[in-house]
Coordinates of C-alpha atoms (C1' of nucleotides) in Angstrom, one line a residue:
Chain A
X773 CA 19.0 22.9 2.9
X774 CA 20.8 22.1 6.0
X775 CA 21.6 18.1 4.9
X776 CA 24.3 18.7 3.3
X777 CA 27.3 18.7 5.6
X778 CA 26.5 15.3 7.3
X779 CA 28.8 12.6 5.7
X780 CA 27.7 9.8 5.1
X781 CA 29.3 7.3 7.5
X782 CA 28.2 4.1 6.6
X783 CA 29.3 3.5 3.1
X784 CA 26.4 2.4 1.1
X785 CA 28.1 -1.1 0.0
X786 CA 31.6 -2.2 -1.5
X787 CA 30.5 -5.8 -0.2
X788 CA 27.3 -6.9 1.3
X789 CA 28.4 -5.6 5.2
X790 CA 26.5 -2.3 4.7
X791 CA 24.1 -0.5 6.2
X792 CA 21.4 -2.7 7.4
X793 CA 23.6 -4.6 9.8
X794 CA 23.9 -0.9 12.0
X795 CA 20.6 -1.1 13.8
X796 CA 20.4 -2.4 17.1
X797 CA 21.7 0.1 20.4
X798 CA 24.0 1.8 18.7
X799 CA 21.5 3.2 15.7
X800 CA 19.0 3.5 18.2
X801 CA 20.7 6.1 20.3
X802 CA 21.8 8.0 17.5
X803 CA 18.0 8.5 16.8
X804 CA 16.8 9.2 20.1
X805 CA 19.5 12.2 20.1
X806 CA 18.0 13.3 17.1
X807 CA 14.8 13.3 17.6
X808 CA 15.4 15.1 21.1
X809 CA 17.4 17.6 19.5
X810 CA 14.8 17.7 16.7
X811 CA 11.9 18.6 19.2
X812 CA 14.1 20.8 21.2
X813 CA 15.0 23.1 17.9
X814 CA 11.4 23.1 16.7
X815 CA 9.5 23.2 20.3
X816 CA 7.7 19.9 19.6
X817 CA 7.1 17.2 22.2
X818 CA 9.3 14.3 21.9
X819 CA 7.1 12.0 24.6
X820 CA 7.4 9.2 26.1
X821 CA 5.3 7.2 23.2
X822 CA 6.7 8.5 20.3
X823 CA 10.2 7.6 21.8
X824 CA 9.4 4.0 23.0
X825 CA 7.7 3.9 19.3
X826 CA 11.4 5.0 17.7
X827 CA 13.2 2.6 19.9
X828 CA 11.3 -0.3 18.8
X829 CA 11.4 0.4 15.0
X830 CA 15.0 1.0 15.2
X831 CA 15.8 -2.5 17.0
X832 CA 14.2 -4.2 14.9
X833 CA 16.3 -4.4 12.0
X834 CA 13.2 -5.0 9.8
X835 CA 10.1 -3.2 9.1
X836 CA 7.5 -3.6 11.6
X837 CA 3.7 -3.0 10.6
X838 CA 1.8 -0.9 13.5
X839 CA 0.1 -3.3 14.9
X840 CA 3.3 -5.3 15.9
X841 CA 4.9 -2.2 17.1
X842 CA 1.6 -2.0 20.1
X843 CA 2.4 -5.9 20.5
X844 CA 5.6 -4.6 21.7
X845 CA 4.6 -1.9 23.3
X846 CA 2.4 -3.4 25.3
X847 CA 2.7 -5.4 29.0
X848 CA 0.5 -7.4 31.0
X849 CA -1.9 -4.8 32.1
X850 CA -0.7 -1.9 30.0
X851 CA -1.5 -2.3 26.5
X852 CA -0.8 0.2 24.0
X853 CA -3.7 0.4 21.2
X854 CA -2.6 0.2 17.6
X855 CA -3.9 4.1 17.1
X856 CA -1.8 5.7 19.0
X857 CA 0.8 4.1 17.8
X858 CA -0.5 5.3 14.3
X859 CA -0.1 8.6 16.0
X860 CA 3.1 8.3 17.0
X861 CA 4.2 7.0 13.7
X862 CA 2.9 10.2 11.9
X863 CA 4.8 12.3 14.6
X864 CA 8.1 10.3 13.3
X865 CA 7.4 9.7 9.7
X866 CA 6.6 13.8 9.6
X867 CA 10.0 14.5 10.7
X868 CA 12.0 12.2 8.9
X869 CA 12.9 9.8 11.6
X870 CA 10.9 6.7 10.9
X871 CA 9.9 5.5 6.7
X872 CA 7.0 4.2 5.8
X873 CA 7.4 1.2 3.4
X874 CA 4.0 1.5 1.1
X875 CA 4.5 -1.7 -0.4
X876 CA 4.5 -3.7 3.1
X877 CA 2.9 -1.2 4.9
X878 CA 5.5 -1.2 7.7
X879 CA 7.8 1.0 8.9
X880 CA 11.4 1.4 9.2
X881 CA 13.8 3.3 10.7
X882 CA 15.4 6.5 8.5
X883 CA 19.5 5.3 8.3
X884 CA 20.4 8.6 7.3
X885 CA 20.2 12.0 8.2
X886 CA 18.0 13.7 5.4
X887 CA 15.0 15.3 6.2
X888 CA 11.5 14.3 5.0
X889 CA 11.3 15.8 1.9
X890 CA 14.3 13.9 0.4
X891 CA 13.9 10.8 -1.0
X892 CA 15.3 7.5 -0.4
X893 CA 15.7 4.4 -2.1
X894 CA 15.0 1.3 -0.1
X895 CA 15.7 -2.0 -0.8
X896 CA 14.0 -4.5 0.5
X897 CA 14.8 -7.9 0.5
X898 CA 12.5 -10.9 0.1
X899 CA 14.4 -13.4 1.4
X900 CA 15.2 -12.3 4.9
X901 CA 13.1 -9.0 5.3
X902 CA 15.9 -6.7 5.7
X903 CA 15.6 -3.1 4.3
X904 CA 18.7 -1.1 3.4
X905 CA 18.1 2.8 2.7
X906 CA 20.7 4.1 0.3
X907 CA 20.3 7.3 -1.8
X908 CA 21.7 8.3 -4.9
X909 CA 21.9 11.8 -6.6
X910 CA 21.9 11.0 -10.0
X911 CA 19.1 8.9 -9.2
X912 CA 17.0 12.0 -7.8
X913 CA 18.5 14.1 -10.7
X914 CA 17.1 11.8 -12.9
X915 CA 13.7 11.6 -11.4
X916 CA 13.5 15.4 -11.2
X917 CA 14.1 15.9 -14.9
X918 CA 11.8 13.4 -15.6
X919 CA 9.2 15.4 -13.1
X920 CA 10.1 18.7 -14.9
X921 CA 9.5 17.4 -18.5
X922 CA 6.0 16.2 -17.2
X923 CA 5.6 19.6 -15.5
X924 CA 4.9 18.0 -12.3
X925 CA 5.5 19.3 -8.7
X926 CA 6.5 16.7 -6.5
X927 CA 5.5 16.3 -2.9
X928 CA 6.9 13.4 -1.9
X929 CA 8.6 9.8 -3.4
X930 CA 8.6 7.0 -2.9
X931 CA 11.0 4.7 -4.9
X932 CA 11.1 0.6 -3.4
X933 CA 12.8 -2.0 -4.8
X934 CA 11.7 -5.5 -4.0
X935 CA 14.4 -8.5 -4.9
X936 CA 17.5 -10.2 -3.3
X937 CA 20.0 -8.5 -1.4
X938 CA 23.9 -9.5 -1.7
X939 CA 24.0 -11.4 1.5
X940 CA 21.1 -13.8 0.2
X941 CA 22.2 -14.2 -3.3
X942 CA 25.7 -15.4 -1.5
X943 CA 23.6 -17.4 0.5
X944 CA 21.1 -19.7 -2.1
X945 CA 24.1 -19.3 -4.1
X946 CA 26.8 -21.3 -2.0
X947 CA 24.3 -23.6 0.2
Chain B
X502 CA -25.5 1.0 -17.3
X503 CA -22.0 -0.9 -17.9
X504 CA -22.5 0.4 -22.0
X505 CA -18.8 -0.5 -23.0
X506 CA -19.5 2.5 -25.8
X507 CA -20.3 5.3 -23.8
X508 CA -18.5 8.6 -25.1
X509 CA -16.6 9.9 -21.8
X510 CA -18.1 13.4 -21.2
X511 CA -16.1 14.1 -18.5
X512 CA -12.9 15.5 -19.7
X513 CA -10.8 15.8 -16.5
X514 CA -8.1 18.5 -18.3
X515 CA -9.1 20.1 -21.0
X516 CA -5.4 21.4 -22.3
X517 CA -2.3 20.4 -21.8
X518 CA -2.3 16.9 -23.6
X519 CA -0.3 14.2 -22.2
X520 CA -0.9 10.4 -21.3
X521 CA -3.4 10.4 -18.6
X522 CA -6.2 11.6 -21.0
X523 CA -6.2 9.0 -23.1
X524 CA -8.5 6.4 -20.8
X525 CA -12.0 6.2 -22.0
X526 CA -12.9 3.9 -25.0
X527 CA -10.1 3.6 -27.1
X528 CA -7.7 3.5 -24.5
X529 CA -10.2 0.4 -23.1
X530 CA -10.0 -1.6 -26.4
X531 CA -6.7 -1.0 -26.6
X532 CA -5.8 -2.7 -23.7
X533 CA -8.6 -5.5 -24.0
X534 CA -7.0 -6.1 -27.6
X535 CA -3.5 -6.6 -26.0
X536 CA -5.0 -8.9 -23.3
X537 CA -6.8 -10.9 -25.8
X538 CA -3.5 -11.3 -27.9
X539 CA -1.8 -12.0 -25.2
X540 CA -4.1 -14.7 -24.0
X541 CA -3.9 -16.6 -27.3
X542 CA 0.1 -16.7 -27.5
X543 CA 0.5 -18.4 -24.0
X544 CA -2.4 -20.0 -23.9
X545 CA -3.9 -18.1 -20.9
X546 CA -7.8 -17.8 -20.2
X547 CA -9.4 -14.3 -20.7
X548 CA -12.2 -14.8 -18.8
X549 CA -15.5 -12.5 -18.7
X550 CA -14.4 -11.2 -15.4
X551 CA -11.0 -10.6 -16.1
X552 CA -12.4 -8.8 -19.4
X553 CA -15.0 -6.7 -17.1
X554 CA -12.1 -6.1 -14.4
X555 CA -10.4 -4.5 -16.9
X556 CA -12.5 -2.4 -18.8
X557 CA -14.0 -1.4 -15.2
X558 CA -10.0 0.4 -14.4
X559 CA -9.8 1.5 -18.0
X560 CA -12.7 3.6 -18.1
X561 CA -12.0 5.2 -15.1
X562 CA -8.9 7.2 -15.3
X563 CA -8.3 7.1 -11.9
X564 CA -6.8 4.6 -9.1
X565 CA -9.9 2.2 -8.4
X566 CA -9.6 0.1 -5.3
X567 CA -10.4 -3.5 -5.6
X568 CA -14.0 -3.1 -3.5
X569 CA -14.7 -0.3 -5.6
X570 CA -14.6 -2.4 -8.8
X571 CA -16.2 -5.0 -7.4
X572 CA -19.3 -2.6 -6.9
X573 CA -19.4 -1.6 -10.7
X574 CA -19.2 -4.7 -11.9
X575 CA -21.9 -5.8 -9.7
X576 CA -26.1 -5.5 -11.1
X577 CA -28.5 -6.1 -8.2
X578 CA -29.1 -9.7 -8.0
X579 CA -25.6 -10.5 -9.6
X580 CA -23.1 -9.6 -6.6
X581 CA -19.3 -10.2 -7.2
X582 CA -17.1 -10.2 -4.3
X583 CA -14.2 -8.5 -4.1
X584 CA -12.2 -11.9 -3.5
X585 CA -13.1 -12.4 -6.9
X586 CA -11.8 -9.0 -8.1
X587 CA -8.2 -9.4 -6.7
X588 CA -7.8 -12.6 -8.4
X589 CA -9.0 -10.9 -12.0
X590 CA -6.0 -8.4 -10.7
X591 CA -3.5 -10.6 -10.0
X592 CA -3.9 -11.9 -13.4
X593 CA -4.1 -8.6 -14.5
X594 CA -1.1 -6.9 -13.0
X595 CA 0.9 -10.4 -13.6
X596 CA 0.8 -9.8 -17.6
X597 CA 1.4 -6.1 -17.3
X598 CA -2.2 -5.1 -18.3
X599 CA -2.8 -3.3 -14.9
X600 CA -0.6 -1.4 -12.4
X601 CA -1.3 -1.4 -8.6
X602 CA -0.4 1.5 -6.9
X603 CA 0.9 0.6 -3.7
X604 CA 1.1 4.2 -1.8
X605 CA -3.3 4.0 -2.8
X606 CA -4.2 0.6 -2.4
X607 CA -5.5 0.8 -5.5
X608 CA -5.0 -0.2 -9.4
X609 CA -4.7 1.6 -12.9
X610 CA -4.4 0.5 -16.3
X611 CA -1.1 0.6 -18.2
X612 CA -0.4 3.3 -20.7
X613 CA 2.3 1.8 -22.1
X614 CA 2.9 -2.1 -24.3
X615 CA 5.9 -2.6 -21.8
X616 CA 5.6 -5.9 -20.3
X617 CA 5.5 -6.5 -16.4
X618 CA 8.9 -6.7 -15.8
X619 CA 9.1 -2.8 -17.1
X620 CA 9.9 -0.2 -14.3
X621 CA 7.5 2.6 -14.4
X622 CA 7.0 5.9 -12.4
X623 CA 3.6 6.8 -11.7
X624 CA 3.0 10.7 -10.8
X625 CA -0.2 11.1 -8.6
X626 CA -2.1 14.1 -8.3
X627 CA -3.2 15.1 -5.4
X628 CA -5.3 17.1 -5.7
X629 CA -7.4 15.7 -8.8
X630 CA -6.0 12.0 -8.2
X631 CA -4.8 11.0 -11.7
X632 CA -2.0 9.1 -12.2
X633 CA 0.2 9.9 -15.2
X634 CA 2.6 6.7 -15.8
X635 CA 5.9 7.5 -17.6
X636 CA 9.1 5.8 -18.4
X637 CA 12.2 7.0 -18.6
X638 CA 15.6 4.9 -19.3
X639 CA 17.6 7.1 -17.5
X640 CA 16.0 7.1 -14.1
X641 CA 16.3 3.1 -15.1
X642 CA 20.0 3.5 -15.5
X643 CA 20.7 5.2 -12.6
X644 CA 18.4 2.8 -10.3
X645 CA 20.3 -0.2 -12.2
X646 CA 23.7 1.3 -11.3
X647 CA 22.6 2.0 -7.4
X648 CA 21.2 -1.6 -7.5
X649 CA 24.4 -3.0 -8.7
X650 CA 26.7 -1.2 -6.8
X651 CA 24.4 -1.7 -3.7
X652 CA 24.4 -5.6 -4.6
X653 CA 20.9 -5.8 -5.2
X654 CA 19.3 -8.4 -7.7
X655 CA 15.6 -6.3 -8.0
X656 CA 13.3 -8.7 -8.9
X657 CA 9.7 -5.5 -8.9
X658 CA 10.2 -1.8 -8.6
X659 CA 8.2 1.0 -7.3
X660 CA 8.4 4.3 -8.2
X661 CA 5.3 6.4 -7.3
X662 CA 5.6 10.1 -6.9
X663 CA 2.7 12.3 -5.0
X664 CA 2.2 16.2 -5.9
X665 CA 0.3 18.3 -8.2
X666 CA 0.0 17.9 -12.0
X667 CA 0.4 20.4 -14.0
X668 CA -3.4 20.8 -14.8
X669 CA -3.8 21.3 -11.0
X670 CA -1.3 23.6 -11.1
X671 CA -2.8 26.2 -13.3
X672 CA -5.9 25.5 -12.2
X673 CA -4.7 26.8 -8.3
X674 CA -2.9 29.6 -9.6
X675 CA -5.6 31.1 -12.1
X676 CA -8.4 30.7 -9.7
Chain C
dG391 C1' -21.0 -40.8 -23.2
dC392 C1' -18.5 -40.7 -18.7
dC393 C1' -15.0 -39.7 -15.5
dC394 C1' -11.1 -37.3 -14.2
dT395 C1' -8.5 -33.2 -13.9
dG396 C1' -7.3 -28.4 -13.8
dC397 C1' -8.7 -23.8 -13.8
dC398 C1' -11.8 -20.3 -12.7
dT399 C1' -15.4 -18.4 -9.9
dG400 C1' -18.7 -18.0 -5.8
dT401 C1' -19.1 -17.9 -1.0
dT402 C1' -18.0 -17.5 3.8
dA403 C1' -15.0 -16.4 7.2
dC404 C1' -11.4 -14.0 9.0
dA405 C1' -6.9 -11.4 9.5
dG406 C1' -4.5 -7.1 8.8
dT407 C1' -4.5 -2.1 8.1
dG408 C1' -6.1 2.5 9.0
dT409 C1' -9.2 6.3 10.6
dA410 C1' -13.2 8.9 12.9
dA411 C1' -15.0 10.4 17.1
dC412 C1' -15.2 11.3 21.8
dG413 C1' -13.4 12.0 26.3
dC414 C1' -9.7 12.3 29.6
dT415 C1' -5.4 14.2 31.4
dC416 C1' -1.8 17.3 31.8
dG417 C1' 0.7 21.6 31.4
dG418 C1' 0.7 26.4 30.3
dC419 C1' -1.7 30.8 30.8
dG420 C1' -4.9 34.5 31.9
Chain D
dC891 C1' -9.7 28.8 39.3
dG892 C1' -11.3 28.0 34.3
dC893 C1' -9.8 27.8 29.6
dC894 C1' -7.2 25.8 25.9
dG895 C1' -4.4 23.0 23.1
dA896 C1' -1.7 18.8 22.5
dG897 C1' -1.3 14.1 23.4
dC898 C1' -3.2 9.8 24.5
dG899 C1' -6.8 6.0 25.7
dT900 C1' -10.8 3.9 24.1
dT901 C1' -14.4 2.3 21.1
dA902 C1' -16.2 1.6 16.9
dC903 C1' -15.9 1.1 12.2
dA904 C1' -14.3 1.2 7.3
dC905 C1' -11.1 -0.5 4.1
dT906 C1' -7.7 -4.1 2.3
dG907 C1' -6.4 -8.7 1.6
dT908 C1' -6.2 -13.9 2.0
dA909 C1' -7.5 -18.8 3.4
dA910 C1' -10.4 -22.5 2.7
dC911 C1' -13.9 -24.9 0.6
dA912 C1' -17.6 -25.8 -2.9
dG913 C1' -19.5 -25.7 -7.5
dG914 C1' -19.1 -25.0 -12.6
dC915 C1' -17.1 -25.7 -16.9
dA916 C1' -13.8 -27.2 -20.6
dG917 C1' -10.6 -30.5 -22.3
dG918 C1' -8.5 -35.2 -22.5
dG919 C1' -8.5 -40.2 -22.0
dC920 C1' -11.2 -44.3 -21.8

DNA sequence: GCCCTGCCTGTTACAGTGTAACGCTCGGCG
DNA sequence: CGCCGAGCGTTACACTGTAACAGGCAGGGC
């Protein structure tokens, strides 16, 4: 795999000012770049739709069901049908730049640079919406020996964990 | 047609004995007995439907989505509406006696007495669409040392993983 | 008994999610 | 030029889920 050499900038969390705080301009570039250099080393077509699609998951800061993500897309006169943008979200969900969040059928943005096949936890909180993507080792390591035992080949996971994150247990905690 | 009795011909694998064979009858009174119990000790109603509901994803050994129950539990003149069926199954899932699958839109029985708190992981086949649910504390511990370190209070998790079961397996490879 | 109340269920209506099918355009290629 | 494949627009439709209201039924107090 070629995954491994990236390191991870962001810290998964000493304190609560992790991850899910880096979206906005910033995060969004850094995807756009990698998706360009993703379609440019594969010969795929990074258009126009699937890039507005990216940049509108990846400002968000929360996941965004489909049919939001055409709201946005669309302007008086030039309105962008939910479909394609079902289309577009396979294109990036295929290649490891959007996530698909099963349990709120939304997507977010991928916060790291893994490809597809690896697997993510994501955290979503239910008090503000937010949803941090953190991965562990020992929890895939775990999960794989677990898959072995049951002689199962996995083809993709998805692992979502629904509660409170730091910043809104501080929060109802303190007022 | 709905003969609570019936001996389950069907046999989806054979070999290779683990958990998911053991739907059908037993499994079904099993889970009714629990329900039943469980009903008397917090003084909870057991209703007919939520009974039917129940039996209905027992028997069936595979994800069932919410329409689809409501169709076997329906008799011509005697329609029940799905509505009706999602509230059996919040009931249902809310004491631990069925699982939703949230990748399938769709719900299975429990195979194990853990309550609903419990954190499972659900293999699903894909290409015979069983669903083998398994525990295992240590993919527990590690998710419970990510959560803490991350922050996170979890409140529901979801662990689903998509492949091939072993049954499928050989049955790909041996022709 | 009667009413009140709470829970469950039936029914309708509707919002949200996702896909199938068809046709068009555009760019590459013989 | 015509062919072809990929992407996209469009329509139509199926599936999933919930809100709101009405009726039924059991238990409790009078």
């Amino acid at each position: 795999m070629e995954a491994g050499k990236r390191m991870d900038e962001h810290e998964t969390c000493g304190h609560h000012g992790h991850a899910h705080d880096a979206h906005g301009p910033a995060r969004t570039a850094d995807l756009v770049a990698r998706a360009e250099r993703l379609a440019q080393d594969l010969g795929l077509q990074f258009t126009a739709l699937r890039r507005r699609t990216l940049e509108v998951v990846a400002e968000e800061g929360r996941p965004l069901g489909a049919y939001d993500i055409a709201e946005r897309l669309s302007v008086p006169g030039k309105r962008v049908a939910a479909v394609s943008v079902y289309r577009a979200l396979d294109f990036l969900t295929e290649h490891g730049l959007v996530h698909r969040i099963a349990s709120r059928n939304a997507f977010v943005p991928c916060e790291h640079g893994h490809g597809a096949g690896e697997s993510a936890v994501f955290l979503i909180c239910r008090s503000c919406g937010s949803v941090d993507e953190t991965i562990s080792a020992e929890i895939e390591r775990s999960l794989d020996r677990t898959l072995a035992e049951a002689g199962f080949k996995p083809a993709s996971r998805i692992v979502e964990i629904e509660g409170e994150c730091g910043a809104c247990q501080g929060r109802s905690e303190a007022g």
